[in-house]
C-alpha cells in the first residue's frame, strides 16, 4: 500500500484551555484534492496552519513523507499556503512576486526568471509579467498567488478559502483553473472552505469538521449519500431527519422503525447492527421522497404543504406532518407542475424503504 504524503496522527491543538482541534486523524495521499470544510470556528484553518508550520500541535504528530514535521518552521517544510487575502507583495510587480520564493532559495536571476515566466504562461498571465499588483483584477491576483506558490514545485499546496473574495461567476471559473492545474501537475491540494458547493465540485475527498472534531471523511458522493450522523446530514443539506425505535428486523438490511410520526421501514448502512428497542436516527433525502394524493406505498406520512421555494430547475416543497414534523421534498419543475401542488394541500409523502438510511454514528 502506498505511503500517505501527509498524516495527522492523533493531533490536538489547544489555545490556552480552549481545544480548537480535537484528536485529528487524517491521511492524505499524493495527487489527492482534499477539502476541509465545516462551519465558522470549527478548526479548519487551525488544521491547515498546523500543516503549514504556522501553529504547533499541542499533542500528536504530523508527518510529511513519513517524517515528523511538528518542530519544523514553515520555511523548513515544503507546504506553501495560499491565503484568502493572497498576501502578494504590493511593492513587487507580477513576475517579481512569482520569483520571490526562488530568490529566497538562492536561485540565479536568469534561471528564476525563466521558471517564473513558465509559471506565468501556465496560468495565462504572461502578458501581465511587468504589471503592478494593484493593476490586476481579483481573478488575475488569484492566479499570481497560485504561480508564486507553485513555482518552487512543492509536493503539496495548502489553500485557505482562496476563492471567497471572488464573485460567484469568477469563483466557478477559478474552480476549473484549480482542478485543471491540480490534475495536470499531479500535485496534492489541501483546501479549506466553508462552501459546500466549492468543496463538492473540486475535491476527491472532503473532511467535515464541527467544533474541532472530524465528523466524517469521504468522497463527496459518499458523504452526501451516506452521512454518518445528524450533523453531517444537516450540513450537506436536503435531508429529512426522523427519530424512532427499532421494532423488528426485516429482510437483508431493512428494519422496521416506529416513530411518533408513524411507522416505516429503513435501511441499515453496511456494518451497522441494531436490535429491537434501539433508538435510531433516520435520514431521508429530499429528492427520494414522492408526493401523492392517494396513499400507495407502505412508507409514508400524511402531510400538509406549507410552502415552496424555486431553486433553478428544482422546487423545494416544504411539508408539515403530524406533531409538527417538517419535511422537505425536492422535485423537478415538470413533476411539480404535474402534481399541481398548492399551499395547504393534504398529501402523502412516500418513499422506498432503501431510501431511508439509518445513520451509522447516532
Ligand atoms: P472560519 O471559517 O471562521 O475561518 P475555522 O474553522 O477556520 O473558522 P479556526 O480559525 O481554525 O476556525 O479557529 C478554530 C477555533 O480556534 C475558533 O474558535 C477560534 O476562535 C480559535 N482560535 C483560532 N486561533 C486562535 C488563537 N491564536 N488563539 C485563541 N483561539 C484561537
PDB file of C-alpha atoms and ligand atoms in Angstrom, residues 15 18 20 38-47 55 161 192 194, ligand 1:
ATOM      1  CA  UNK A  15      -5.200  27.665  22.619  1.00  0.00           C
ATOM      2  CA  UNK A  18      -9.720  26.058  24.521  1.00  0.00           C
ATOM      3  CA  UNK A  20      -9.546  24.134  18.702  1.00  0.00           C
ATOM      4  CA  UNK A  38     -17.310  22.970   8.278  1.00  0.00           C
ATOM      5  CA  UNK A  39     -18.957  25.969   9.853  1.00  0.00           C
ATOM      6  CA  UNK A  40     -17.111  29.015  11.161  1.00  0.00           C
ATOM      7  CA  UNK A  41     -14.746  28.318  14.060  1.00  0.00           C
ATOM      8  CA  UNK A  42     -14.747  24.509  13.647  1.00  0.00           C
ATOM      9  CA  UNK A  43     -10.942  24.329  13.365  1.00  0.00           C
ATOM     10  CA  UNK A  44     -10.377  24.170   9.587  1.00  0.00           C
ATOM     11  CA  UNK A  45      -7.820  26.967   9.391  1.00  0.00           C
ATOM     12  CA  UNK A  46      -6.036  25.797  12.547  1.00  0.00           C
ATOM     13  CA  UNK A  47      -5.639  22.351  10.948  1.00  0.00           C
ATOM     14  CA  UNK A  55       0.873  26.601  14.534  1.00  0.00           C
ATOM     15  CA  UNK A 161     -10.585  29.954   1.286  1.00  0.00           C
ATOM     16  CA  UNK A 192     -10.114  24.880   3.373  1.00  0.00           C
ATOM     17  CA  UNK A 194     -16.892  26.858   4.278  1.00  0.00           C
TER      18      UNK A 194
HETATM   19  P1  LIG B   1     -13.552  30.290   9.887  1.00  0.00           P
HETATM   20  O1  LIG B   1     -14.302  29.585   8.802  1.00  0.00           O
HETATM   21  O2  LIG B   1     -14.401  31.272  10.614  1.00  0.00           O
HETATM   22  O3  LIG B   1     -12.224  30.831   9.439  1.00  0.00           O
HETATM   23  P2  LIG B   1     -12.226  27.965  11.085  1.00  0.00           P
HETATM   24  O4  LIG B   1     -12.978  26.680  11.049  1.00  0.00           O
HETATM   25  O5  LIG B   1     -11.139  28.131  10.107  1.00  0.00           O
HETATM   26  O6  LIG B   1     -13.257  29.165  11.023  1.00  0.00           O
HETATM   27  P3  LIG B   1     -10.212  28.331  13.099  1.00  0.00           P
HETATM   28  O7  LIG B   1      -9.623  29.597  12.599  1.00  0.00           O
HETATM   29  O8  LIG B   1      -9.428  27.099  12.916  1.00  0.00           O
HETATM   30  O9  LIG B   1     -11.680  28.125  12.572  1.00  0.00           O
HETATM   31  O10 LIG B   1     -10.486  28.511  14.670  1.00  0.00           O
HETATM   32  C1  LIG B   1     -10.983  27.440  15.466  1.00  0.00           C
HETATM   33  C2  LIG B   1     -11.237  27.992  16.860  1.00  0.00           C
HETATM   34  O11 LIG B   1      -9.989  28.313  17.476  1.00  0.00           O
HETATM   35  C3  LIG B   1     -12.061  29.277  16.876  1.00  0.00           C
HETATM   36  O12 LIG B   1     -12.952  29.215  17.968  1.00  0.00           O
HETATM   37  C4  LIG B   1     -11.034  30.365  17.048  1.00  0.00           C
HETATM   38  O13 LIG B   1     -11.579  31.470  17.747  1.00  0.00           O
HETATM   39  C5  LIG B   1      -9.970  29.668  17.890  1.00  0.00           C
HETATM   40  N1  LIG B   1      -8.641  30.205  17.626  1.00  0.00           N
HETATM   41  C6  LIG B   1      -8.005  30.221  16.432  1.00  0.00           C
HETATM   42  N2  LIG B   1      -6.781  30.789  16.552  1.00  0.00           N
HETATM   43  C7  LIG B   1      -6.659  31.164  17.848  1.00  0.00           C
HETATM   44  C8  LIG B   1      -5.623  31.773  18.623  1.00  0.00           C
HETATM   45  N3  LIG B   1      -4.471  32.145  18.051  1.00  0.00           N
HETATM   46  N4  LIG B   1      -5.856  31.984  19.929  1.00  0.00           N
HETATM   47  C9  LIG B   1      -7.009  31.591  20.514  1.00  0.00           C
HETATM   48  N5  LIG B   1      -8.022  30.983  19.856  1.00  0.00           N
HETATM   49  C10 LIG B   1      -7.849  30.768  18.544  1.00  0.00           C
END
